Amino acid sequence: GDSRVYLHRGSELVQVTRDHSLQEELRAEGSADAERVSRNVITRALGSLDSRHDAWLVPIEAGMRVLICSDGLTTEVGDDDLRAVLTMTADVDAAADELVRRACAAGGRDNITVVLVEVAGGGSAPSGGFDDEDENDRTIERTRPGARA
């Protein structure tokens, strides 16, 4: 579907999931038609007959925030504003409320769901950041459900 998961640490915001929409699939293929189709055409969703899903292993560390949200938030509030609110608002409840307030103020044309969790302790993410290109510093790893190592 088009709900998203983001990781936030310090002033860094990373979108972990990708949208399963026709627009995003066309964009990934480099098609010029990507901007002409509605972003509301979903190609995969949990609960559908073909409920293939992506699974990600994401090591976390104390102080990191995990934002799970519906497209009602991300349609109205861009990544720069998400980052600003999460960076500048220390209290998670206040940050979640502010995200919903901004989405409503921007038009609120869809349902808005925000789940914001701050990791209290533990975790295993390297201090180097979110870079998953370096094989020695992987913080996000794609997995396949049911696959054997």
Short mmCIF file of N, CA and C in Angstrom, two decimals:
data_model
loop_
_atom_site.label_atom_id
_atom_site.label_comp_id
_atom_site.label_asym_id
_atom_site.label_seq_id
_atom_site.Cartn_x
_atom_site.Cartn_y
_atom_site.Cartn_z
N GLY A 1 0.81 -1.18 0.00
CA GLY A 1 0.00 0.00 0.00
C GLY A 1 0.86 1.25 0.00
N ASP A 2 0.32 2.30 0.55
CA ASP A 2 1.05 3.57 0.54
C ASP A 2 1.23 4.15 1.94
N SER A 3 1.08 3.33 2.96
CA SER A 3 1.48 3.74 4.30
C SER A 3 3.00 3.59 4.36
N ARG A 4 3.64 4.38 5.22
CA ARG A 4 5.10 4.40 5.24
C ARG A 4 5.67 4.20 6.64
N VAL A 5 6.92 3.77 6.66
CA VAL A 5 7.71 3.71 7.89
C VAL A 5 8.97 4.53 7.63
N TYR A 6 9.25 5.42 8.58
CA TYR A 6 10.46 6.24 8.54
C TYR A 6 11.27 5.98 9.80
N LEU A 7 12.58 6.15 9.70
CA LEU A 7 13.47 6.18 10.86
C LEU A 7 14.01 7.59 10.99
N HIS A 8 14.05 8.08 12.23
CA HIS A 8 14.57 9.42 12.50
C HIS A 8 15.60 9.33 13.61
N ARG A 9 16.76 9.95 13.37
CA ARG A 9 17.79 10.03 14.40
C ARG A 9 18.52 11.36 14.20
N GLY A 10 18.60 12.14 15.27
CA GLY A 10 19.24 13.46 15.15
C GLY A 10 18.43 14.33 14.21
N SER A 11 19.03 14.70 13.09
CA SER A 11 18.29 15.46 12.08
C SER A 11 18.15 14.65 10.79
N GLU A 12 18.40 13.35 10.88
CA GLU A 12 18.35 12.48 9.71
C GLU A 12 17.03 11.71 9.67
N LEU A 13 16.36 11.75 8.51
CA LEU A 13 15.10 11.04 8.30
C LEU A 13 15.26 10.14 7.09
N VAL A 14 14.95 8.84 7.26
CA VAL A 14 15.08 7.87 6.19
C VAL A 14 13.76 7.13 6.02
N GLN A 15 13.25 7.10 4.78
CA GLN A 15 12.06 6.31 4.49
C GLN A 15 12.50 4.87 4.30
N VAL A 16 12.00 3.97 5.16
CA VAL A 16 12.39 2.56 5.12
C VAL A 16 11.58 1.81 4.07
N THR A 17 10.30 2.04 4.03
CA THR A 17 9.42 1.33 3.11
C THR A 17 9.33 2.07 1.78
N ARG A 18 8.76 1.40 0.80
CA ARG A 18 8.47 2.09 -0.46
C ARG A 18 6.99 1.92 -0.76
N ASP A 19 6.44 2.90 -1.44
CA ASP A 19 5.02 2.85 -1.77
C ASP A 19 4.77 1.76 -2.82
N HIS A 20 3.71 1.00 -2.64
CA HIS A 20 3.29 0.02 -3.64
C HIS A 20 2.14 0.63 -4.43
N SER A 21 2.51 1.59 -5.26
CA SER A 21 1.53 2.29 -6.08
C SER A 21 1.99 2.24 -7.54
N LEU A 22 1.04 2.41 -8.45
CA LEU A 22 1.37 2.43 -9.87
C LEU A 22 2.34 3.57 -10.15
N GLN A 23 2.11 4.73 -9.54
CA GLN A 23 3.00 5.87 -9.77
C GLN A 23 4.44 5.54 -9.36
N GLU A 24 4.62 4.93 -8.20
CA GLU A 24 5.97 4.61 -7.73
C GLU A 24 6.62 3.54 -8.60
N GLU A 25 5.86 2.56 -9.06
CA GLU A 25 6.42 1.53 -9.94
C GLU A 25 6.87 2.13 -11.26
N LEU A 26 6.05 3.03 -11.84
CA LEU A 26 6.43 3.69 -13.08
C LEU A 26 7.65 4.57 -12.88
N ARG A 27 7.71 5.26 -11.75
CA ARG A 27 8.87 6.11 -11.44
C ARG A 27 10.14 5.26 -11.34
N ALA A 28 10.05 4.10 -10.69
CA ALA A 28 11.21 3.22 -10.56
C ALA A 28 11.69 2.70 -11.91
N GLU A 29 10.76 2.55 -12.86
CA GLU A 29 11.11 2.11 -14.21
C GLU A 29 11.62 3.25 -15.07
N GLY A 30 11.55 4.49 -14.56
CA GLY A 30 11.99 5.65 -15.32
C GLY A 30 10.97 6.12 -16.35
N SER A 31 9.73 5.72 -16.20
CA SER A 31 8.68 6.09 -17.15
C SER A 31 8.27 7.55 -17.01
N ALA A 32 8.09 8.20 -18.15
CA ALA A 32 7.63 9.59 -18.16
C ALA A 32 6.16 9.68 -17.73
N ASP A 33 5.45 8.56 -17.74
CA ASP A 33 4.04 8.55 -17.36
C ASP A 33 3.82 8.60 -15.85
N ALA A 34 4.87 8.46 -15.06
CA ALA A 34 4.74 8.37 -13.61
C ALA A 34 3.98 9.54 -13.02
N GLU A 35 4.24 10.74 -13.48
CA GLU A 35 3.59 11.92 -12.91
C GLU A 35 2.17 12.11 -13.42
N ARG A 36 1.77 11.34 -14.44
CA ARG A 36 0.43 11.50 -15.01
C ARG A 36 -0.62 10.58 -14.40
N VAL A 37 -0.17 9.59 -13.63
CA VAL A 37 -1.13 8.67 -13.04
C VAL A 37 -1.41 9.06 -11.59
N SER A 38 -2.56 8.68 -11.11
CA SER A 38 -2.93 8.98 -9.73
C SER A 38 -2.05 8.19 -8.78
N ARG A 39 -1.59 8.84 -7.71
CA ARG A 39 -0.78 8.12 -6.73
C ARG A 39 -1.64 7.21 -5.86
N ASN A 40 -2.95 7.28 -6.02
CA ASN A 40 -3.86 6.46 -5.21
C ASN A 40 -4.12 5.08 -5.79
N VAL A 41 -3.52 4.75 -6.94
CA VAL A 41 -3.69 3.42 -7.52
C VAL A 41 -2.67 2.50 -6.84
N ILE A 42 -3.17 1.65 -5.95
CA ILE A 42 -2.32 0.77 -5.14
C ILE A 42 -2.12 -0.55 -5.88
N THR A 43 -0.89 -1.05 -5.91
CA THR A 43 -0.59 -2.30 -6.60
C THR A 43 -0.46 -3.49 -5.65
N ARG A 44 -0.21 -3.23 -4.37
CA ARG A 44 -0.14 -4.27 -3.35
C ARG A 44 -0.64 -3.71 -2.04
N ALA A 45 -1.27 -4.57 -1.25
CA ALA A 45 -1.75 -4.14 0.07
C ALA A 45 -1.91 -5.36 0.97
N LEU A 46 -1.66 -5.18 2.25
CA LEU A 46 -1.90 -6.26 3.20
C LEU A 46 -3.38 -6.60 3.21
N GLY A 47 -3.68 -7.89 3.26
CA GLY A 47 -5.06 -8.32 3.31
C GLY A 47 -5.65 -8.63 1.94
N SER A 48 -4.97 -8.27 0.86
CA SER A 48 -5.48 -8.59 -0.47
C SER A 48 -5.20 -10.07 -0.76
N LEU A 49 -5.83 -10.60 -1.81
CA LEU A 49 -5.63 -12.01 -2.14
C LEU A 49 -4.17 -12.31 -2.42
N ASP A 50 -3.48 -11.40 -3.10
CA ASP A 50 -2.06 -11.54 -3.36
C ASP A 50 -1.32 -10.64 -2.38
N SER A 51 -1.20 -11.10 -1.15
CA SER A 51 -0.66 -10.23 -0.10
C SER A 51 0.85 -10.41 0.08
N ARG A 52 1.59 -10.39 -1.04
CA ARG A 52 3.05 -10.39 -0.93
C ARG A 52 3.43 -9.14 -0.15
N HIS A 53 4.43 -9.26 0.67
CA HIS A 53 4.84 -8.10 1.45
C HIS A 53 6.37 -8.04 1.53
N ASP A 54 6.85 -6.84 1.74
CA ASP A 54 8.28 -6.64 1.96
C ASP A 54 8.55 -6.77 3.45
N ALA A 55 9.69 -7.30 3.78
CA ALA A 55 10.11 -7.38 5.18
C ALA A 55 11.52 -6.81 5.27
N TRP A 56 11.75 -6.03 6.30
CA TRP A 56 13.04 -5.37 6.47
C TRP A 56 13.54 -5.62 7.89
N LEU A 57 14.83 -5.89 8.01
CA LEU A 57 15.49 -5.94 9.31
C LEU A 57 16.14 -4.58 9.51
N VAL A 58 15.74 -3.91 10.56
CA VAL A 58 16.24 -2.55 10.79
C VAL A 58 16.77 -2.45 12.21
N PRO A 59 18.07 -2.58 12.39
CA PRO A 59 18.63 -2.39 13.74
C PRO A 59 18.35 -0.98 14.24
N ILE A 60 18.06 -0.88 15.51
CA ILE A 60 17.73 0.42 16.10
C ILE A 60 18.63 0.70 17.29
N GLU A 61 18.65 1.95 17.70
CA GLU A 61 19.44 2.32 18.87
C GLU A 61 18.67 3.32 19.70
N ALA A 62 19.07 3.46 20.93
CA ALA A 62 18.41 4.38 21.86
C ALA A 62 18.35 5.78 21.26
N GLY A 63 17.20 6.41 21.42
CA GLY A 63 17.00 7.77 20.93
C GLY A 63 16.44 7.84 19.53
N MET A 64 16.52 6.75 18.78
CA MET A 64 15.98 6.72 17.43
C MET A 64 14.45 6.75 17.51
N ARG A 65 13.83 7.37 16.54
CA ARG A 65 12.37 7.38 16.46
C ARG A 65 11.92 6.61 15.23
N VAL A 66 10.81 5.91 15.38
CA VAL A 66 10.19 5.18 14.28
C VAL A 66 8.83 5.82 14.04
N LEU A 67 8.61 6.30 12.82
CA LEU A 67 7.34 6.91 12.43
C LEU A 67 6.63 5.98 11.46
N ILE A 68 5.43 5.54 11.83
CA ILE A 68 4.57 4.74 10.96
C ILE A 68 3.37 5.62 10.65
N CYS A 69 3.08 5.82 9.36
CA CYS A 69 2.02 6.78 9.04
C CYS A 69 1.28 6.40 7.76
N SER A 70 0.06 6.88 7.68
CA SER A 70 -0.74 6.69 6.47
C SER A 70 -0.40 7.77 5.45
N ASP A 71 -0.87 7.55 4.22
CA ASP A 71 -0.63 8.55 3.18
C ASP A 71 -1.39 9.84 3.44
N GLY A 72 -2.34 9.82 4.36
CA GLY A 72 -3.02 11.06 4.74
C GLY A 72 -2.06 12.06 5.34
N LEU A 73 -0.98 11.59 5.96
CA LEU A 73 0.06 12.48 6.47
C LEU A 73 1.01 12.88 5.36
N THR A 74 1.56 11.89 4.64
CA THR A 74 2.62 12.19 3.68
C THR A 74 2.14 12.88 2.42
N THR A 75 0.85 12.82 2.13
CA THR A 75 0.31 13.59 1.01
C THR A 75 0.30 15.07 1.34
N GLU A 76 0.09 15.39 2.60
CA GLU A 76 -0.06 16.79 3.02
C GLU A 76 1.22 17.39 3.61
N VAL A 77 2.09 16.56 4.17
CA VAL A 77 3.29 17.05 4.85
C VAL A 77 4.51 16.40 4.19
N GLY A 78 5.39 17.20 3.63
CA GLY A 78 6.57 16.68 2.95
C GLY A 78 7.64 16.21 3.91
N ASP A 79 8.62 15.51 3.36
CA ASP A 79 9.71 14.96 4.17
C ASP A 79 10.48 16.03 4.94
N ASP A 80 10.69 17.21 4.34
CA ASP A 80 11.41 18.28 5.05
C ASP A 80 10.66 18.72 6.29
N ASP A 81 9.33 18.83 6.19
CA ASP A 81 8.53 19.20 7.36
C ASP A 81 8.48 18.07 8.39
N LEU A 82 8.39 16.83 7.92
CA LEU A 82 8.44 15.69 8.85
C LEU A 82 9.73 15.75 9.65
N ARG A 83 10.85 15.92 8.93
CA ARG A 83 12.16 15.99 9.58
C ARG A 83 12.23 17.13 10.58
N ALA A 84 11.73 18.30 10.20
CA ALA A 84 11.79 19.47 11.08
C ALA A 84 11.01 19.23 12.37
N VAL A 85 9.80 18.71 12.25
CA VAL A 85 8.98 18.46 13.44
C VAL A 85 9.64 17.43 14.34
N LEU A 86 10.11 16.33 13.76
CA LEU A 86 10.72 15.28 14.57
C LEU A 86 12.03 15.73 15.20
N THR A 87 12.76 16.60 14.53
CA THR A 87 14.03 17.09 15.05
C THR A 87 13.83 18.13 16.14
N MET A 88 12.85 18.99 15.98
CA MET A 88 12.69 20.14 16.87
C MET A 88 11.73 19.90 18.03
N THR A 89 10.99 18.79 18.02
CA THR A 89 10.00 18.52 19.07
C THR A 89 10.46 17.33 19.90
N ALA A 90 10.87 17.60 21.14
CA ALA A 90 11.45 16.55 21.99
C ALA A 90 10.42 15.52 22.43
N ASP A 91 9.22 15.94 22.76
CA ASP A 91 8.18 15.04 23.27
C ASP A 91 7.50 14.32 22.11
N VAL A 92 7.45 12.97 22.16
CA VAL A 92 6.87 12.22 21.04
C VAL A 92 5.38 12.49 20.87
N ASP A 93 4.64 12.64 21.96
CA ASP A 93 3.21 12.93 21.84
C ASP A 93 2.99 14.28 21.17
N ALA A 94 3.78 15.28 21.57
CA ALA A 94 3.67 16.61 20.98
C ALA A 94 4.07 16.58 19.51
N ALA A 95 5.09 15.79 19.17
CA ALA A 95 5.52 15.69 17.77
C ALA A 95 4.44 15.03 16.92
N ALA A 96 3.83 13.95 17.42
CA ALA A 96 2.76 13.28 16.68
C ALA A 96 1.57 14.22 16.49
N ASP A 97 1.20 14.94 17.55
CA ASP A 97 0.10 15.90 17.46
C ASP A 97 0.40 16.99 16.43
N GLU A 98 1.63 17.47 16.41
CA GLU A 98 2.02 18.53 15.47
C GLU A 98 1.98 18.03 14.03
N LEU A 99 2.37 16.79 13.79
CA LEU A 99 2.30 16.23 12.44
C LEU A 99 0.85 16.16 11.97
N VAL A 100 -0.04 15.69 12.83
CA VAL A 100 -1.46 15.63 12.48
C VAL A 100 -2.02 17.03 12.25
N ARG A 101 -1.64 17.98 13.11
CA ARG A 101 -2.10 19.36 12.96
C ARG A 101 -1.68 19.94 11.61
N ARG A 102 -0.43 19.69 11.22
CA ARG A 102 0.07 20.22 9.95
C ARG A 102 -0.65 19.57 8.76
N ALA A 103 -0.92 18.28 8.85
CA ALA A 103 -1.63 17.60 7.76
C ALA A 103 -3.04 18.16 7.62
N CYS A 104 -3.71 18.39 8.74
CA CYS A 104 -5.06 18.96 8.71
C CYS A 104 -5.03 20.39 8.16
N ALA A 105 -4.05 21.18 8.59
CA ALA A 105 -3.93 22.56 8.13
C ALA A 105 -3.63 22.64 6.63
N ALA A 106 -2.98 21.61 6.09
CA ALA A 106 -2.65 21.59 4.67
C ALA A 106 -3.80 21.09 3.81
N GLY A 107 -4.90 20.73 4.42
CA GLY A 107 -6.07 20.27 3.66
C GLY A 107 -6.70 19.02 4.21
N GLY A 108 -5.91 18.14 4.80
CA GLY A 108 -6.44 16.93 5.43
C GLY A 108 -7.46 16.20 4.60
N ARG A 109 -7.14 15.90 3.34
CA ARG A 109 -8.11 15.30 2.42
C ARG A 109 -8.30 13.80 2.61
N ASP A 110 -7.52 13.17 3.48
CA ASP A 110 -7.61 11.73 3.69
C ASP A 110 -7.48 11.46 5.18
N ASN A 111 -7.76 10.22 5.58
CA ASN A 111 -7.55 9.88 6.99
C ASN A 111 -6.07 10.02 7.32
N ILE A 112 -5.77 10.46 8.54
CA ILE A 112 -4.40 10.71 8.95
C ILE A 112 -4.09 9.83 10.15
N THR A 113 -3.16 8.91 9.97
CA THR A 113 -2.74 8.04 11.06
C THR A 113 -1.26 8.25 11.30
N VAL A 114 -0.90 8.47 12.56
CA VAL A 114 0.50 8.67 12.94
C VAL A 114 0.79 7.83 14.17
N VAL A 115 1.78 6.97 14.07
CA VAL A 115 2.30 6.23 15.22
C VAL A 115 3.77 6.62 15.32
N LEU A 116 4.15 7.19 16.44
CA LEU A 116 5.53 7.63 16.64
C LEU A 116 6.08 6.98 17.90
N VAL A 117 7.16 6.25 17.74
CA VAL A 117 7.77 5.52 18.85
C VAL A 117 9.21 5.99 19.00
N GLU A 118 9.60 6.28 20.23
CA GLU A 118 11.00 6.60 20.50
C GLU A 118 11.62 5.41 21.22
N VAL A 119 12.74 4.95 20.72
CA VAL A 119 13.42 3.79 21.29
C VAL A 119 14.11 4.22 22.58
N ALA A 120 13.77 3.54 23.67
CA ALA A 120 14.27 3.92 24.98
C ALA A 120 15.66 3.38 25.26
N GLY A 121 16.00 2.22 24.74
CA GLY A 121 17.31 1.65 25.02
C GLY A 121 17.57 0.43 24.17
N GLY A 122 18.81 -0.03 24.17
CA GLY A 122 19.18 -1.21 23.40
C GLY A 122 19.37 -0.89 21.94
N GLY A 123 19.37 -1.91 21.11
CA GLY A 123 19.53 -1.73 19.68
C GLY A 123 20.95 -2.03 19.24
N SER A 124 21.13 -2.04 17.93
CA SER A 124 22.45 -2.41 17.42
C SER A 124 22.88 -1.64 16.19
N ALA A 125 22.25 -0.50 15.90
CA ALA A 125 22.65 0.25 14.71
C ALA A 125 24.02 0.86 14.91
N PRO A 126 24.88 0.78 13.91
CA PRO A 126 26.18 1.43 14.03
C PRO A 126 26.01 2.93 14.12
N SER A 127 26.96 3.59 14.75
CA SER A 127 26.85 5.04 14.93
C SER A 127 27.11 5.80 13.65
N GLY A 128 27.50 5.13 12.57
CA GLY A 128 27.84 5.80 11.32
C GLY A 128 26.65 6.33 10.55
N GLY A 129 25.44 5.97 10.86
CA GLY A 129 24.29 6.48 10.14
C GLY A 129 23.47 5.38 9.51
N PHE A 130 22.72 5.74 8.45
CA PHE A 130 21.79 4.83 7.81
C PHE A 130 22.30 4.25 6.50
N ASP A 131 23.55 4.48 6.13
CA ASP A 131 24.07 4.07 4.83
C ASP A 131 24.02 2.55 4.70
N ASP A 132 23.24 2.06 3.73
CA ASP A 132 23.17 0.62 3.53
C ASP A 132 23.95 0.19 2.29
N GLU A 133 24.80 1.06 1.76
CA GLU A 133 25.59 0.73 0.58
C GLU A 133 26.91 0.04 0.95
N ASP A 134 27.45 0.32 2.11
CA ASP A 134 28.71 -0.24 2.56
C ASP A 134 28.44 -1.60 3.20
N GLU A 135 29.02 -2.66 2.64
CA GLU A 135 28.73 -4.00 3.16
C GLU A 135 29.18 -4.19 4.60
N ASN A 136 30.07 -3.34 5.09
CA ASN A 136 30.52 -3.44 6.47
C ASN A 136 29.70 -2.58 7.43
N ASP A 137 28.76 -1.82 6.91
CA ASP A 137 27.98 -0.89 7.74
C ASP A 137 26.51 -0.95 7.34
N ARG A 138 25.95 -2.14 7.36
CA ARG A 138 24.56 -2.31 6.92
C ARG A 138 23.62 -2.08 8.10
N THR A 139 22.68 -1.18 7.92
CA THR A 139 21.70 -0.95 8.97
C THR A 139 20.30 -1.35 8.52
N ILE A 140 20.10 -1.50 7.23
CA ILE A 140 18.80 -1.90 6.70
C ILE A 140 19.06 -3.04 5.72
N GLU A 141 18.41 -4.16 5.94
CA GLU A 141 18.67 -5.33 5.11
C GLU A 141 17.34 -5.88 4.62
N ARG A 142 17.23 -6.09 3.32
CA ARG A 142 16.01 -6.65 2.75
C ARG A 142 15.99 -8.14 3.01
N THR A 143 14.83 -8.65 3.37
CA THR A 143 14.70 -10.09 3.60
C THR A 143 13.55 -10.62 2.78
N ARG A 144 13.51 -11.91 2.62
CA ARG A 144 12.41 -12.56 1.93
C ARG A 144 11.74 -13.51 2.91
N PRO A 145 10.46 -13.29 3.19
CA PRO A 145 9.77 -14.20 4.11
C PRO A 145 9.84 -15.63 3.59
N GLY A 146 10.16 -16.55 4.46
CA GLY A 146 10.21 -17.96 4.10
C GLY A 146 11.52 -18.41 3.48
N ALA A 147 12.40 -17.48 3.14
CA ALA A 147 13.68 -17.85 2.53
C ALA A 147 14.61 -18.42 3.59
N ARG A 148 15.39 -19.39 3.21
CA ARG A 148 16.34 -20.02 4.12
C ARG A 148 17.74 -19.51 3.81
N ALA A 149 18.50 -19.29 4.85
CA ALA A 149 19.89 -18.82 4.65
C ALA A 149 20.80 -19.97 4.33
#
